[in-house]
Amino acid sequence: MTPCFNEMFQNDAVRPPYSGLQGWSADMPADRRLAKQAEAEALFRRIGITFAVYGEGGDPDRLIPFDMFPRVFTGAEWAKLERGIKQRARALNAFLVDVYGRGEIVRARRIPAKLVYQNAAYEKSVCGFVPPKGVYSHIVGVDIVRTGPGEFYVLEDNCRTPSGVSYMLESREMMMRMFPDLFRENRIQPIDSYPEKLRRTLASVAPAKCDHAPTVVILTPGHFNSAYYEHSFLADLMGVELVEGADLFVDGAFVYMRTTEGPKRVDVIYRRLDDAYIDPLCFRPDSMLGVPGLMDVYRSGGVSICSAPGAGVADDKAVYTYVPEMVRFYLGEEPILNNVPTWKCSDASDFKYVTENLAELVVKEVHGSGGYGMLVGPKSTKAQVEEFRTLIHANPSNYIAQPTLALSTTPTFVEEGIAPRHVDLRPYCLVGERIELVPGGLTRVALREGSLVVNSSQGGGVKDTWVLAE
Amino acid sequence: MLSRTADNLYWIARNMERAETVARLLEVGARMSLLPTAQGYRSDWDSLLRASGNATGYGAKYGAPDQALIEDYLFFDRDNPNSVASCLTRARENGRIVRTALTTQVWDALNTAFQELRQIEAQPRATLELSRLTDWVMRHAAMVRGAIDATLLRNDGYNFLNIGYYLERGDSTARLMDVKYYVLLPKADYVGSGLDNDQWSMLLRAMSAHRAFHWAYGGEITSAKIADFLILNPQCPRSLITCVAGMNNHLGRVAKAYGRETAAQAAAAAMLAELESQSAEKIFDEGLHEFLTRFIGEAAALGTVIHNTYLSGDMQ
């Protein structure tokens, strides 16, 4: 394994955040570990926490692998991250309001016009409309990696529908059930206020025409969606209805849901669908998952949609390179969190550098997600590298490249015992009337030795994330 | 609540009750096959298939009735939408779709049944005894009902679940009785003979009602007492009148909660009134089989009205 920062061990000494885990991890012989892992899996299955893969050869009852070794931050480490995440969330939202309005940042030439206005995710249908409280992205998933004790980089921003928060909550629940002593011996900041904070955030962006306590719903593509468990879990914890497109209809200026007592007005929709599917009269006409006429109601202030349509232009991987600029432009501050150095293949000199060093770089599609459509140069065969080269040449502006970062590792339970595995962090920043976070987030771990791909759809697992109270 | 949620809850109940019914049917069939057959009657397996609505499907797949194949078709076969396996799987899927309307305990009961079913399906068939399988089904059905009873809020969802249970139970009691009388008895003096009573006892046992019947009636088993017990006695937990009264009760609560009466309440009230005006003699005058067939049709019609009113999403 390439040299990288081990979060638990510094040479042979245990770093302070993990001192509370030393005894516990030493007292975990193979048979106890296997028994506990089986217990965890049985619990997950009983509760039904699946991340299903439907279709040919897919497993509808697939569990996301859960690793029992927590990942730990001190309160001070987290405080700095939290400030940086909130700063970034504010800047991204300011950018979105701006580019669908006067576009000051483009006029000031701080970002190329083409990258914004000709972006595939730029939604012309929402130009000129300002969503309630000026918020486009209500849940910002700022993916963070660590390369040193105080060295953190933002890998990417997710402004649309970042998923995984149910695993964050259920991992904590699982650890508390299986190892209650750990929670008595360590002072760990709780995260169970997330659903309440989310509900408050959603309610705080009620639409202009709403003159009563807003009715919030979660819009799901349905029970065949991989993340369906999370949709129903959040609806349950927030105490809101979980609806599908067919349960909703537009009548006049408002959206209604079909209930046993007749139509009931809906004010805020937390949608877990892509923009393209939410309204066949505005976007993809073949979508059966959305609500015809929804965008008309949205634009006339009859309903709020979270995250707002059009937010995707901010989590474009090429636009990502300008986020530090957004922090300076809109907030007048220096960015607290750094971007990973990124080369944009749309730029001629960057393109040259990338193609000359392809085998050492990580290359991604600007609108990709789930770890698909990317090349990890150092882990690829010559043939795979050449295949990707062809793709880049065919459509340069679709790709960005970054150096292969040596992601930090934390101890993880593997077949041989405990071994370091690469991790990242996805905190969930809520933006409404206020900006707030629960401490920590979802730590994703690449379970295969040496692998840097943490996405659950490609063999990644999750860990409980602790932020110690200090 | 969302019409779709109410629909799913209603069908959780109907699917669970249907699974239990099929298990009871298998029990009846197995017990009856242990008795010597009387000359001139169709085999009871045949009438069992017909009474439960499985004859066409089974016939298309297998042809002539064969005990082992029927057991397989009614318990395991996924091609049969009414098999125990299909019903339990659907009930659990209905539950998964509307997790937010269920408590953890109810979901747990549904999901545990489903997971254990998969383990059972993985075992070699020869090692599985039918009576243990039917016990297993009834145990899990009881756990789901128990979880609902103990933990669910008494809201509209609770009422829709109960409406589903009562509708399906009434329908299944009628079908179980009809197994016994699929073919009109050709000779009136056969009624009350030793063989006839044995068959009725088997039926009562399959409905877990054998001792209850003797407590309630004492003396000899007669067809009149059986009809009275299973159709008209409000003390019998699965009698038709208990089921129709149950539906009226829960539909009434829904009407009160929503502040409006609909065609569903009217249809249920009409069914109850008709049953209350019945007696065992009148039923036998009509013909038991005719009466039961009529009841099954009316129950199905009531199900349609309930669906159109509350579950289809078209309520205005």
PDB file of C-alpha atoms in Angstrom, chain A residues 299-461:
ATOM      1  CA  ARG A 299     -42.599  28.465 -10.420  1.00  0.00           C
ATOM      2  CA  SER A 300     -45.771  30.179  -9.294  1.00  0.00           C
ATOM      3  CA  GLY A 301     -44.944  29.663  -5.624  1.00  0.00           C
ATOM      4  CA  GLY A 302     -47.502  26.923  -4.960  1.00  0.00           C
ATOM      5  CA  VAL A 303     -45.061  24.218  -3.872  1.00  0.00           C
ATOM      6  CA  SER A 304     -41.415  23.949  -2.823  1.00  0.00           C
ATOM      7  CA  ILE A 305     -39.135  21.289  -4.219  1.00  0.00           C
ATOM      8  CA  CYS A 306     -36.054  20.230  -2.234  1.00  0.00           C
ATOM      9  CA  SER A 307     -33.443  20.237  -3.576  1.00  0.00           C
ATOM     10  CA  ALA A 308     -34.637  22.715  -6.208  1.00  0.00           C
ATOM     11  CA  PRO A 309     -34.565  21.779  -9.873  1.00  0.00           C
ATOM     12  CA  GLY A 310     -31.458  23.154 -11.490  1.00  0.00           C
ATOM     13  CA  ALA A 311     -29.167  22.557  -8.512  1.00  0.00           C
ATOM     14  CA  GLY A 312     -27.125  20.110 -10.575  1.00  0.00           C
ATOM     15  CA  VAL A 313     -25.112  22.870 -12.204  1.00  0.00           C
ATOM     16  CA  ALA A 314     -23.337  23.355  -8.859  1.00  0.00           C
ATOM     17  CA  ASP A 315     -22.204  19.766  -8.458  1.00  0.00           C
ATOM     18  CA  ASP A 316     -20.741  19.523 -11.903  1.00  0.00           C
ATOM     19  CA  LYS A 317     -17.134  18.359 -11.476  1.00  0.00           C
ATOM     20  CA  ALA A 318     -15.797  21.100 -13.709  1.00  0.00           C
ATOM     21  CA  VAL A 319     -17.739  23.802 -11.854  1.00  0.00           C
ATOM     22  CA  TYR A 320     -16.248  22.278  -8.690  1.00  0.00           C
ATOM     23  CA  THR A 321     -12.904  23.836  -9.562  1.00  0.00           C
ATOM     24  CA  TYR A 322     -14.476  27.287  -9.132  1.00  0.00           C
ATOM     25  CA  VAL A 323     -16.025  26.711  -5.716  1.00  0.00           C
ATOM     26  CA  PRO A 324     -13.116  28.354  -3.861  1.00  0.00           C
ATOM     27  CA  GLU A 325     -13.729  31.323  -6.155  1.00  0.00           C
ATOM     28  CA  MET A 326     -17.421  31.280  -5.174  1.00  0.00           C
ATOM     29  CA  VAL A 327     -16.446  31.450  -1.491  1.00  0.00           C
ATOM     30  CA  ARG A 328     -14.342  34.527  -2.155  1.00  0.00           C
ATOM     31  CA  PHE A 329     -16.861  36.157  -4.490  1.00  0.00           C
ATOM     32  CA  TYR A 330     -20.066  35.715  -2.498  1.00  0.00           C
ATOM     33  CA  LEU A 331     -18.787  35.566   1.047  1.00  0.00           C
ATOM     34  CA  GLY A 332     -15.622  37.654   0.875  1.00  0.00           C
ATOM     35  CA  GLU A 333     -13.829  34.914   2.809  1.00  0.00           C
ATOM     36  CA  GLU A 334     -10.926  32.595   2.172  1.00  0.00           C
ATOM     37  CA  PRO A 335     -11.998  28.986   1.748  1.00  0.00           C
ATOM     38  CA  ILE A 336     -11.491  26.939   4.885  1.00  0.00           C
ATOM     39  CA  LEU A 337     -11.549  23.643   2.978  1.00  0.00           C
ATOM     40  CA  ASN A 338      -9.399  23.102  -0.083  1.00  0.00           C
ATOM     41  CA  ASN A 339     -10.279  21.587  -3.413  1.00  0.00           C
ATOM     42  CA  VAL A 340      -8.263  18.717  -4.779  1.00  0.00           C
ATOM     43  CA  PRO A 341      -6.056  20.054  -7.569  1.00  0.00           C
ATOM     44  CA  THR A 342      -8.097  19.449 -10.698  1.00  0.00           C
ATOM     45  CA  TRP A 343      -7.363  19.607 -14.387  1.00  0.00           C
ATOM     46  CA  LYS A 344     -10.214  20.346 -16.757  1.00  0.00           C
ATOM     47  CA  CYS A 345      -9.918  18.580 -20.085  1.00  0.00           C
ATOM     48  CA  SER A 346     -11.954  21.368 -21.658  1.00  0.00           C
ATOM     49  CA  ASP A 347      -8.906  23.570 -21.170  1.00  0.00           C
ATOM     50  CA  ALA A 348      -6.201  23.018 -23.796  1.00  0.00           C
ATOM     51  CA  SER A 349      -3.156  23.007 -21.533  1.00  0.00           C
ATOM     52  CA  ASP A 350      -4.923  20.899 -18.873  1.00  0.00           C
ATOM     53  CA  PHE A 351      -5.958  18.448 -21.587  1.00  0.00           C
ATOM     54  CA  LYS A 352      -2.342  18.105 -22.706  1.00  0.00           C
ATOM     55  CA  TYR A 353      -1.171  17.439 -19.159  1.00  0.00           C
ATOM     56  CA  VAL A 354      -3.887  14.871 -18.550  1.00  0.00           C
ATOM     57  CA  THR A 355      -3.300  12.885 -21.709  1.00  0.00           C
ATOM     58  CA  GLU A 356       0.433  12.861 -21.063  1.00  0.00           C
ATOM     59  CA  ASN A 357       0.000  11.568 -17.494  1.00  0.00           C
ATOM     60  CA  LEU A 358      -3.125   9.463 -17.822  1.00  0.00           C
ATOM     61  CA  ALA A 359      -1.703   6.417 -16.093  1.00  0.00           C
ATOM     62  CA  GLU A 360      -1.069   8.372 -12.856  1.00  0.00           C
ATOM     63  CA  LEU A 361      -4.345  10.272 -12.641  1.00  0.00           C
ATOM     64  CA  VAL A 362      -7.945   9.715 -11.568  1.00  0.00           C
ATOM     65  CA  VAL A 363     -10.241  10.824 -14.399  1.00  0.00           C
ATOM     66  CA  LYS A 364     -13.977  11.384 -13.948  1.00  0.00           C
ATOM     67  CA  GLU A 365     -16.978  12.392 -16.019  1.00  0.00           C
ATOM     68  CA  VAL A 366     -18.199  15.842 -15.029  1.00  0.00           C
ATOM     69  CA  HIS A 367     -21.750  14.601 -14.359  1.00  0.00           C
ATOM     70  CA  GLY A 368     -20.918  11.123 -13.148  1.00  0.00           C
ATOM     71  CA  SER A 369     -21.833   9.585  -9.825  1.00  0.00           C
ATOM     72  CA  GLY A 370     -21.688   6.285  -8.020  1.00  0.00           C
ATOM     73  CA  GLY A 371     -18.068   5.798  -8.987  1.00  0.00           C
ATOM     74  CA  TYR A 372     -19.028   4.878 -12.533  1.00  0.00           C
ATOM     75  CA  GLY A 373     -17.457   6.314 -15.668  1.00  0.00           C
ATOM     76  CA  MET A 374     -14.132   6.942 -13.979  1.00  0.00           C
ATOM     77  CA  LEU A 375     -10.582   5.804 -14.467  1.00  0.00           C
ATOM     78  CA  VAL A 376      -8.149   5.222 -11.619  1.00  0.00           C
ATOM     79  CA  GLY A 377      -4.931   5.350 -13.640  1.00  0.00           C
ATOM     80  CA  PRO A 378      -2.525   3.640 -11.262  1.00  0.00           C
ATOM     81  CA  LYS A 379      -4.950   0.731 -10.714  1.00  0.00           C
ATOM     82  CA  SER A 380      -5.770   0.188 -14.368  1.00  0.00           C
ATOM     83  CA  THR A 381      -4.290  -1.932 -17.093  1.00  0.00           C
ATOM     84  CA  LYS A 382      -2.650  -0.324 -20.117  1.00  0.00           C
ATOM     85  CA  ALA A 383      -5.630  -1.379 -22.194  1.00  0.00           C
ATOM     86  CA  GLN A 384      -8.102   0.277 -19.843  1.00  0.00           C
ATOM     87  CA  VAL A 385      -6.026   3.467 -19.855  1.00  0.00           C
ATOM     88  CA  GLU A 386      -5.974   3.538 -23.656  1.00  0.00           C
ATOM     89  CA  GLU A 387      -9.700   2.887 -23.832  1.00  0.00           C
ATOM     90  CA  PHE A 388     -10.294   5.869 -21.583  1.00  0.00           C
ATOM     91  CA  ARG A 389      -7.911   7.980 -23.649  1.00  0.00           C
ATOM     92  CA  THR A 390     -10.195   7.441 -26.640  1.00  0.00           C
ATOM     93  CA  LEU A 391     -13.200   8.567 -24.615  1.00  0.00           C
ATOM     94  CA  ILE A 392     -11.421  11.740 -23.495  1.00  0.00           C
ATOM     95  CA  HIS A 393     -10.343  12.598 -27.024  1.00  0.00           C
ATOM     96  CA  ALA A 394     -13.904  12.136 -28.249  1.00  0.00           C
ATOM     97  CA  ASN A 395     -15.402  14.527 -25.703  1.00  0.00           C
ATOM     98  CA  PRO A 396     -12.764  16.445 -23.739  1.00  0.00           C
ATOM     99  CA  SER A 397     -15.122  18.817 -21.936  1.00  0.00           C
ATOM    100  CA  ASN A 398     -16.856  15.826 -20.343  1.00  0.00           C
ATOM    101  CA  TYR A 399     -13.821  14.958 -18.216  1.00  0.00           C
ATOM    102  CA  ILE A 400     -11.746  16.255 -15.342  1.00  0.00           C
ATOM    103  CA  ALA A 401      -8.679  14.697 -13.756  1.00  0.00           C
ATOM    104  CA  GLN A 402      -7.194  14.754 -10.299  1.00  0.00           C
ATOM    105  CA  PRO A 403      -4.020  13.334  -8.793  1.00  0.00           C
ATOM    106  CA  THR A 404      -4.412   9.986  -7.056  1.00  0.00           C
ATOM    107  CA  LEU A 405      -4.770  11.038  -3.498  1.00  0.00           C
ATOM    108  CA  ALA A 406      -3.447   8.823  -0.784  1.00  0.00           C
ATOM    109  CA  LEU A 407      -6.664   8.671   1.203  1.00  0.00           C
ATOM    110  CA  SER A 408      -6.307   8.150   4.911  1.00  0.00           C
ATOM    111  CA  THR A 409      -6.970   4.745   6.355  1.00  0.00           C
ATOM    112  CA  THR A 410      -8.645   3.596   9.507  1.00  0.00           C
ATOM    113  CA  PRO A 411      -8.531   0.182  11.084  1.00  0.00           C
ATOM    114  CA  THR A 412     -11.143  -2.118   9.612  1.00  0.00           C
ATOM    115  CA  PHE A 413     -12.164  -5.664  10.485  1.00  0.00           C
ATOM    116  CA  VAL A 414     -11.052  -7.917   7.677  1.00  0.00           C
ATOM    117  CA  GLU A 415     -10.619 -11.651   7.350  1.00  0.00           C
ATOM    118  CA  GLU A 416      -7.127 -11.606   8.743  1.00  0.00           C
ATOM    119  CA  GLY A 417      -8.078  -9.474  11.734  1.00  0.00           C
ATOM    120  CA  ILE A 418      -7.719  -5.713  11.723  1.00  0.00           C
ATOM    121  CA  ALA A 419      -6.122  -3.912   8.797  1.00  0.00           C
ATOM    122  CA  PRO A 420      -6.064  -0.361   7.451  1.00  0.00           C
ATOM    123  CA  ARG A 421      -8.522   0.488   4.671  1.00  0.00           C
ATOM    124  CA  HIS A 422      -9.072   3.759   2.795  1.00  0.00           C
ATOM    125  CA  VAL A 423     -11.989   5.923   3.878  1.00  0.00           C
ATOM    126  CA  ASP A 424     -13.766   9.126   2.963  1.00  0.00           C
ATOM    127  CA  LEU A 425     -16.458  11.162   4.711  1.00  0.00           C
ATOM    128  CA  ARG A 426     -19.820  12.433   3.581  1.00  0.00           C
ATOM    129  CA  PRO A 427     -21.294  14.940   6.004  1.00  0.00           C
ATOM    130  CA  TYR A 428     -24.855  16.144   5.372  1.00  0.00           C
ATOM    131  CA  CYS A 429     -25.238  19.898   5.593  1.00  0.00           C
ATOM    132  CA  LEU A 430     -28.810  21.122   5.934  1.00  0.00           C
ATOM    133  CA  VAL A 431     -29.618  24.513   4.434  1.00  0.00           C
ATOM    134  CA  GLY A 432     -32.939  26.206   5.075  1.00  0.00           C
ATOM    135  CA  GLU A 433     -33.665  29.179   7.223  1.00  0.00           C
ATOM    136  CA  ARG A 434     -30.526  28.065   9.085  1.00  0.00           C
ATOM    137  CA  ILE A 435     -27.496  26.072   8.096  1.00  0.00           C
ATOM    138  CA  GLU A 436     -26.807  23.121  10.347  1.00  0.00           C
ATOM    139  CA  LEU A 437     -25.091  19.755  10.516  1.00  0.00           C
ATOM    140  CA  VAL A 438     -25.138  16.775  12.809  1.00  0.00           C
ATOM    141  CA  PRO A 439     -21.619  15.887  13.966  1.00  0.00           C
ATOM    142  CA  GLY A 440     -19.864  13.432  11.680  1.00  0.00           C
ATOM    143  CA  GLY A 441     -21.588  11.967   8.679  1.00  0.00           C
ATOM    144  CA  LEU A 442     -21.221   8.775   6.732  1.00  0.00           C
ATOM    145  CA  THR A 443     -17.760   7.246   6.587  1.00  0.00           C
ATOM    146  CA  ARG A 444     -17.454   5.068   3.527  1.00  0.00           C
ATOM    147  CA  VAL A 445     -14.704   2.489   3.420  1.00  0.00           C
ATOM    148  CA  ALA A 446     -13.145   0.698   0.471  1.00  0.00           C
ATOM    149  CA  LEU A 447     -13.217  -2.854   1.738  1.00  0.00           C
ATOM    150  CA  ARG A 448     -10.815  -4.375  -0.761  1.00  0.00           C
ATOM    151  CA  GLU A 449      -7.181  -3.999   0.214  1.00  0.00           C
ATOM    152  CA  GLY A 450      -5.594  -1.079  -1.548  1.00  0.00           C
ATOM    153  CA  SER A 451      -8.828  -0.060  -3.252  1.00  0.00           C
ATOM    154  CA  LEU A 452      -9.737   3.628  -3.321  1.00  0.00           C
ATOM    155  CA  VAL A 453     -13.330   3.187  -4.511  1.00  0.00           C
ATOM    156  CA  VAL A 454     -15.689   3.623  -1.582  1.00  0.00           C
ATOM    157  CA  ASN A 455     -19.045   3.756  -3.379  1.00  0.00           C
ATOM    158  CA  SER A 456     -21.584   1.265  -2.097  1.00  0.00           C
ATOM    159  CA  SER A 457     -22.602   0.316  -5.604  1.00  0.00           C
ATOM    160  CA  GLN A 458     -19.046  -0.882  -6.186  1.00  0.00           C
ATOM    161  CA  GLY A 459     -18.134  -2.880  -3.131  1.00  0.00           C
ATOM    162  CA  GLY A 460     -17.730  -0.162  -0.558  1.00  0.00           C
ATOM    163  CA  GLY A 461     -18.919  -0.429   2.999  1.00  0.00           C
TER     164      GLY A 461
END
